[in-house]
Each structure stands twice: as C-alpha cells, then as structure tokens.
Amino acid sequence: MMKIKKVVFGILSPEMIKKMAVAKITKPDLYDEEGYPIEGGVMDPRLGVVDPGLRCRTCGGTIRDCPGHFGYLELTKPVIHVLYVKVIHTLLNLFCPKCGRLLLTDKQIEKLKERKVPLKEISKMVKSKCPHCNASKKKIKLLKPYTFIEGNKMLNPVEVRERLEKIPDEDLELIGLKGFRPEWLVLTILPIPPVTVRPSITLETGERSEDDLTHKLVDIVRINDRLRAASYIHMTLPMT
C-alpha cells in the first residue's frame, strides 16, 4: 500500500495547467439547439458530467463515477493574479528592471547566503542604482487593487511579466523563494474548473439554471474573444 509522505502546495505553471487539462476552451456558448453541451464551451462534455444517463467524454464515467476534469483558456493578454499583488509589488522593488538581478552588492549577497534575512530587512538594503548593470531604479508604487506605478508611468501586465521573467532562480532563492517562477503570478493560461464543482440544475419549468461560477467563466471567455478580435483588427489596420 502506498503512503503519502507529504503534500506540497505551490503555484501552477502555464505548462502544468495545460498538462492537467483535457480540453481547450474557446467558445462562450454552453449548449447547442438540442440542449447538449458544446465542445469547446465551459460546459464541454470532456470536463465531466452532471446529468443522469450521460457519460464523461474523458473517463467514460457517469455522474456517480466521474470526478470531473479541468480545461484551460488561453488569455489574449496577461492578467495580474489578484491574490499575489503584494508579492509581485515586493519583487518589482527588489529586482533590477533591466538585468533582473537583486539590487544588492556582491558583498551583501554573500551575507544573504550565510544567513536568512526577512524580506522587510532586504527591502531596506536595496540600492537605487543596480550594482550589476548600473541601471537606475525608480520605486514602484501599488495603486490598489492591482495597478503598479513607476514614476509617472503605469506598468501594464505585459511589462510586469517581462520584468519577472528576467529574475534568475539563484537570486530568488536568496530571498527564500523557490519551486516556482515569479512570472507565473501573471496569468497567461486560466484553468477552467470541472463542471462537477459548478453543476447546473433543472428548474420545475424544465429550464436550466447555471452556477454563478459558470456565468462568470462565460463572461471571461466572451471578453477574451472580443479582446483578441480587437487586437487582430488593430494589428491589421494600415498605418497612416
């Protein structure tokens, strides 16, 4: 008999989200004219079943047997994960925007290798000019809920993610962060939860009533499509 030694909680990478998913979600519609779930929609039959008599397209299980399966949505533009805004804010102020290195001298870094130092203390040690590439560093302010201001400029999620991508793993370990990449805190792939955690119900009138989470996911897919279409039109418009 296998025994579980430990449970580790962490941040899912975009690759892991895709790997654990069984379907790519691309359509905001839920059902076809006959009332069956549309493939590619957030009620995709590969994500599980909630209706008696139907079988899951992924595992073949019924409503009693199928645990449900994840899908994923490719976001047109990166989105700041609101739960990690404070972590992102701290990282942006600790690392150089140009080379991605920790804004400490080599001597300070050696001391960090010898003993653990709280992040608050490290934040007080950072330099206004990068000791590694000599780039100037402006303090970044957080305008709640998730807007970052550098000087008079607002950083968009694309710029934030690009900066986080530059941070080397070695420097992350110096501040006690390991096992994940900071750019994963800016979402490019959104996991779509199984239908079993957001089941629809049938009313006395025979009409379906969807879970609030399903309604919100439909909104996200629809807005994502509109943003993709708008981005495509902008890219194809002739320059004047």
CSV table of C-alpha atoms in Angstrom, one decimal, residues 96 98-99 103 128-137:
chain,number,residue,atom,x,y,z
A,96,CYS,CA,16.5,45.5,-11.4
A,98,LYS,CA,16.9,45.9,-16.8
A,99,CYS,CA,19.0,42.9,-15.9
A,103,LEU,CA,19.5,45.2,-6.2
A,128,SER,CA,18.6,52.9,-6.2
A,129,LYS,CA,21.1,52.0,-8.9
A,130,CYS,CA,21.8,48.4,-9.9
A,131,PRO,CA,25.2,47.2,-8.7
A,132,HIS,CA,25.3,44.7,-11.6
A,133,CYS,CA,24.3,46.8,-14.7
A,134,ASN,CA,24.3,50.3,-13.3
A,135,ALA,CA,20.7,50.9,-14.4
A,136,SER,CA,18.7,53.4,-12.3
A,137,LYS,CA,15.8,52.0,-10.3
